[in-house]
Amino acid sequence: MKFEEFPFDKKTLDAIGALGYETLTPIQEKVIPIALSGSDVVGQSCTGSGKTAAFSIPIAERMTAGKGLKVLVLAPTRELCIQITKDMKDMTKNRGMKVVPVYGGQSIDVQLKKVGRADIIIATPGRLLDHLRRGSISLKDIEILVIDEADRMLNMGFIDDIRKIIRATPEDRQTMLFSATIPRPILQLSRKYMRNPKCVEIPKEVDNPDIEEIFIQIREDEKFKMLMFLLDSEVPTSAIIFCNTKTLTDTLAENLKCQGYDAMAIHGDMRQAKRERVIKKFYQKKLTLLCATDVASRGLDISDVSHIINYDVPLDPENYVHRIGRTARIGKKGNAITLLSPSGHQAMRGLSVVRRHVEFTEVEGFNPEMYAPLDPKLHSKGGIRPNKKRGRGRRKFSKGRRNFRGKYIRYSP
Ligand code: AMP
């Protein structure tokens, strides 16, 4: 269905048009009419489905600027919080609404100045509770509460915080809850705090036919070499390489840099300002490879990441869905490559929850001799810094491999 066929206000249609959206996504078709009617809604949807617009469009339609804080959106991570703020601003900018993000890591004084004038607050639970304790934010006039990525909030231990926050809002508010899965505590939360919510379910993203998924079995000590082989043969325009630990993210990025690739790391131990700088570079296509922990797997709204590479199999199977959801965003094709070493088999069993049938791809043309091994001592903090001219191992193994194009058989689900 086209947006113009919907009886939206001209301001909303203009904002949607400026974003270049023409057709509603399935979750938008289902959620928007319910949200506009004022009913509570539970949206079981995955990342990349267009769910932010599914709640920001009705909010823009129903709310007016300058009436005080009426809308609260809760998100699990800073990155998602920043992303939703941007989307919400885009959607409400021609209505003069003030959208303010509230998240940890940013100076509370800066936030204190802004929150007083907010019409809409997008918050992570911890920092919002700080403000509630200080009395700098009051939720007593909230009319719409959105809880985004509720399952992630649960996994991150925010469930009690969320209960506290809900209790600080009026009972007659409208509540919209979005979650990729609905585990029991989330179901209980919706039963306790929502009024006859209408449930909307959108198929799991893991079935997205636009994502070509391949799984490669590889020895642990050859993973890094395989990664370089894949980067050389696939030549991704923009890729996120996921690792399970912050240290590995850092080590991998430094090793890749040493081998002449354009890579940077992003993880939770980095200062917020640095993280934002890295994300910006990646957004602006000034950085090709982002080595990330799962912190970056949600909330990054980059529509044309060509490749997701799971250097490590995610420990939580749900994260697999979220990771690969960074590619093949609406209307685009994407590749998701998962490297599986024997030590990753345990995690792989978990993966069978979301990916019932896994077939391995035989990689042809991979010659480990042509690549440098991973140097575990290379990492940015206190590690050995790559020497731009005579970097350790640089070029030594890479001679001739730039023009090398391997072939391997692909597996499409
Ligand atoms: P989300 O699931 O909210 O993170 O959205 C995923 C991506 O889809 C974002 O890049 C949105 O800008 C984009 N998007 C959302 N709705 C539409 C639409 N109706 N048409 C095209 N792109 C959309």
PDB file of C-alpha atoms in Angstrom, residues 109-208:
ATOM      1  CA  ASP A 109      24.077  18.670  32.612  1.00  0.00           C
ATOM      2  CA  VAL A 110      23.688  18.947  28.838  1.00  0.00           C
ATOM      3  CA  GLN A 111      20.577  16.783  29.089  1.00  0.00           C
ATOM      4  CA  LEU A 112      19.196  18.740  32.050  1.00  0.00           C
ATOM      5  CA  LYS A 113      19.066  21.891  29.943  1.00  0.00           C
ATOM      6  CA  LYS A 114      17.151  20.211  27.144  1.00  0.00           C
ATOM      7  CA  VAL A 115      14.708  17.838  28.818  1.00  0.00           C
ATOM      8  CA  GLY A 116      12.555  20.617  30.269  1.00  0.00           C
ATOM      9  CA  ARG A 117      11.411  21.684  26.805  1.00  0.00           C
ATOM     10  CA  ALA A 118      10.936  18.218  25.319  1.00  0.00           C
ATOM     11  CA  ASP A 119       7.709  17.049  23.665  1.00  0.00           C
ATOM     12  CA  ILE A 120       9.179  13.609  23.068  1.00  0.00           C
ATOM     13  CA  ILE A 121      11.950  11.852  24.991  1.00  0.00           C
ATOM     14  CA  ILE A 122      13.854   8.858  23.625  1.00  0.00           C
ATOM     15  CA  ALA A 123      15.645   7.213  26.547  1.00  0.00           C
ATOM     16  CA  THR A 124      17.687   4.302  27.761  1.00  0.00           C
ATOM     17  CA  PRO A 125      16.175   3.036  31.046  1.00  0.00           C
ATOM     18  CA  GLY A 126      19.144   3.650  33.397  1.00  0.00           C
ATOM     19  CA  ARG A 127      19.665   7.301  32.575  1.00  0.00           C
ATOM     20  CA  LEU A 128      15.940   7.985  32.530  1.00  0.00           C
ATOM     21  CA  LEU A 129      15.650   6.615  36.069  1.00  0.00           C
ATOM     22  CA  ASP A 130      18.480   8.990  37.118  1.00  0.00           C
ATOM     23  CA  HIS A 131      16.423  11.903  35.843  1.00  0.00           C
ATOM     24  CA  LEU A 132      13.282  10.633  37.543  1.00  0.00           C
ATOM     25  CA  ARG A 133      15.168  10.422  40.861  1.00  0.00           C
ATOM     26  CA  ARG A 134      16.501  13.951  40.421  1.00  0.00           C
ATOM     27  CA  GLY A 135      13.056  15.177  39.481  1.00  0.00           C
ATOM     28  CA  SER A 136      14.379  16.644  36.231  1.00  0.00           C
ATOM     29  CA  ILE A 137      11.886  14.625  34.188  1.00  0.00           C
ATOM     30  CA  SER A 138       8.285  13.890  35.104  1.00  0.00           C
ATOM     31  CA  LEU A 139       6.312  11.230  33.279  1.00  0.00           C
ATOM     32  CA  LYS A 140       2.952  12.134  34.774  1.00  0.00           C
ATOM     33  CA  ASP A 141       1.548  13.534  31.498  1.00  0.00           C
ATOM     34  CA  ILE A 142       2.801  10.808  29.183  1.00  0.00           C
ATOM     35  CA  GLU A 143       0.138   9.857  26.627  1.00  0.00           C
ATOM     36  CA  ILE A 144       2.142   7.461  24.467  1.00  0.00           C
ATOM     37  CA  LEU A 145       4.776   5.045  25.742  1.00  0.00           C
ATOM     38  CA  VAL A 146       6.833   2.998  23.280  1.00  0.00           C
ATOM     39  CA  ILE A 147       9.023   0.142  24.509  1.00  0.00           C
ATOM     40  CA  ASP A 148      11.363  -0.813  21.693  1.00  0.00           C
ATOM     41  CA  GLU A 149      13.343  -4.062  21.509  1.00  0.00           C
ATOM     42  CA  ALA A 150      11.787  -5.289  24.738  1.00  0.00           C
ATOM     43  CA  ASP A 151      13.506  -8.696  24.524  1.00  0.00           C
ATOM     44  CA  ARG A 152      16.875  -6.999  24.370  1.00  0.00           C
ATOM     45  CA  MET A 153      15.964  -4.910  27.416  1.00  0.00           C
ATOM     46  CA  LEU A 154      15.129  -8.129  29.210  1.00  0.00           C
ATOM     47  CA  ASN A 155      18.470  -9.717  28.235  1.00  0.00           C
ATOM     48  CA  MET A 156      20.310  -6.643  29.413  1.00  0.00           C
ATOM     49  CA  GLY A 157      18.646  -6.834  32.814  1.00  0.00           C
ATOM     50  CA  PHE A 158      16.421  -3.761  32.404  1.00  0.00           C
ATOM     51  CA  ILE A 159      13.112  -5.442  33.143  1.00  0.00           C
ATOM     52  CA  ASP A 160      12.752  -4.026  36.687  1.00  0.00           C
ATOM     53  CA  ASP A 161      13.773  -0.576  35.487  1.00  0.00           C
ATOM     54  CA  ILE A 162      11.078  -0.774  32.855  1.00  0.00           C
ATOM     55  CA  ARG A 163       8.454  -1.708  35.409  1.00  0.00           C
ATOM     56  CA  LYS A 164       9.486   1.308  37.526  1.00  0.00           C
ATOM     57  CA  ILE A 165       9.301   3.592  34.516  1.00  0.00           C
ATOM     58  CA  ILE A 166       5.897   2.272  33.442  1.00  0.00           C
ATOM     59  CA  ARG A 167       4.562   2.832  36.948  1.00  0.00           C
ATOM     60  CA  ALA A 168       5.689   6.474  36.769  1.00  0.00           C
ATOM     61  CA  THR A 169       3.430   7.064  33.742  1.00  0.00           C
ATOM     62  CA  PRO A 170      -0.372   7.514  33.811  1.00  0.00           C
ATOM     63  CA  GLU A 171      -2.459   4.347  33.568  1.00  0.00           C
ATOM     64  CA  ASP A 172      -4.553   5.626  30.704  1.00  0.00           C
ATOM     65  CA  ARG A 173      -1.585   6.053  28.365  1.00  0.00           C
ATOM     66  CA  GLN A 174      -1.291   4.218  25.058  1.00  0.00           C
ATOM     67  CA  THR A 175       1.500   1.619  25.090  1.00  0.00           C
ATOM     68  CA  MET A 176       3.261   0.190  22.077  1.00  0.00           C
ATOM     69  CA  LEU A 177       5.743  -2.615  22.643  1.00  0.00           C
ATOM     70  CA  PHE A 178       8.095  -4.008  20.010  1.00  0.00           C
ATOM     71  CA  SER A 179      10.160  -7.142  20.386  1.00  0.00           C
ATOM     72  CA  ALA A 180      11.767  -9.652  18.026  1.00  0.00           C
ATOM     73  CA  THR A 181      10.628 -12.483  20.297  1.00  0.00           C
ATOM     74  CA  ILE A 182       8.088 -12.548  23.103  1.00  0.00           C
ATOM     75  CA  PRO A 183       9.660 -14.464  25.998  1.00  0.00           C
ATOM     76  CA  ARG A 184       7.507 -15.124  29.053  1.00  0.00           C
ATOM     77  CA  PRO A 185       8.589 -12.063  31.131  1.00  0.00           C
ATOM     78  CA  ILE A 186       7.707  -9.780  28.208  1.00  0.00           C
ATOM     79  CA  LEU A 187       4.362 -11.508  27.802  1.00  0.00           C
ATOM     80  CA  GLN A 188       3.727 -10.994  31.524  1.00  0.00           C
ATOM     81  CA  LEU A 189       4.745  -7.353  31.249  1.00  0.00           C
ATOM     82  CA  SER A 190       2.313  -6.799  28.392  1.00  0.00           C
ATOM     83  CA  ARG A 191      -0.490  -8.544  30.281  1.00  0.00           C
ATOM     84  CA  LYS A 192       0.111  -6.517  33.420  1.00  0.00           C
ATOM     85  CA  TYR A 193       0.657  -3.076  31.965  1.00  0.00           C
ATOM     86  CA  MET A 194      -1.145  -3.011  28.630  1.00  0.00           C
ATOM     87  CA  ARG A 195      -4.860  -2.758  27.888  1.00  0.00           C
ATOM     88  CA  ASN A 196      -6.110  -5.419  25.468  1.00  0.00           C
ATOM     89  CA  PRO A 197      -3.133  -5.023  23.215  1.00  0.00           C
ATOM     90  CA  LYS A 198      -3.570  -5.996  19.584  1.00  0.00           C
ATOM     91  CA  CYS A 199      -0.767  -8.324  18.543  1.00  0.00           C
ATOM     92  CA  VAL A 200       0.939  -7.996  15.221  1.00  0.00           C
ATOM     93  CA  GLU A 201       3.432 -10.566  14.075  1.00  0.00           C
ATOM     94  CA  ILE A 202       5.800 -10.150  11.154  1.00  0.00           C
ATOM     95  CA  PRO A 203       7.834 -13.163   9.983  1.00  0.00           C
ATOM     96  CA  LYS A 204      11.369 -13.421  11.266  1.00  0.00           C
ATOM     97  CA  GLU A 205      13.985 -11.628   9.315  1.00  0.00           C
ATOM     98  CA  VAL A 206      16.094 -14.730   9.187  1.00  0.00           C
ATOM     99  CA  ASP A 207      13.804 -15.845   6.367  1.00  0.00           C
ATOM    100  CA  ASN A 208      14.575 -12.714   4.408  1.00  0.00           C
TER     101      ASN A 208
END
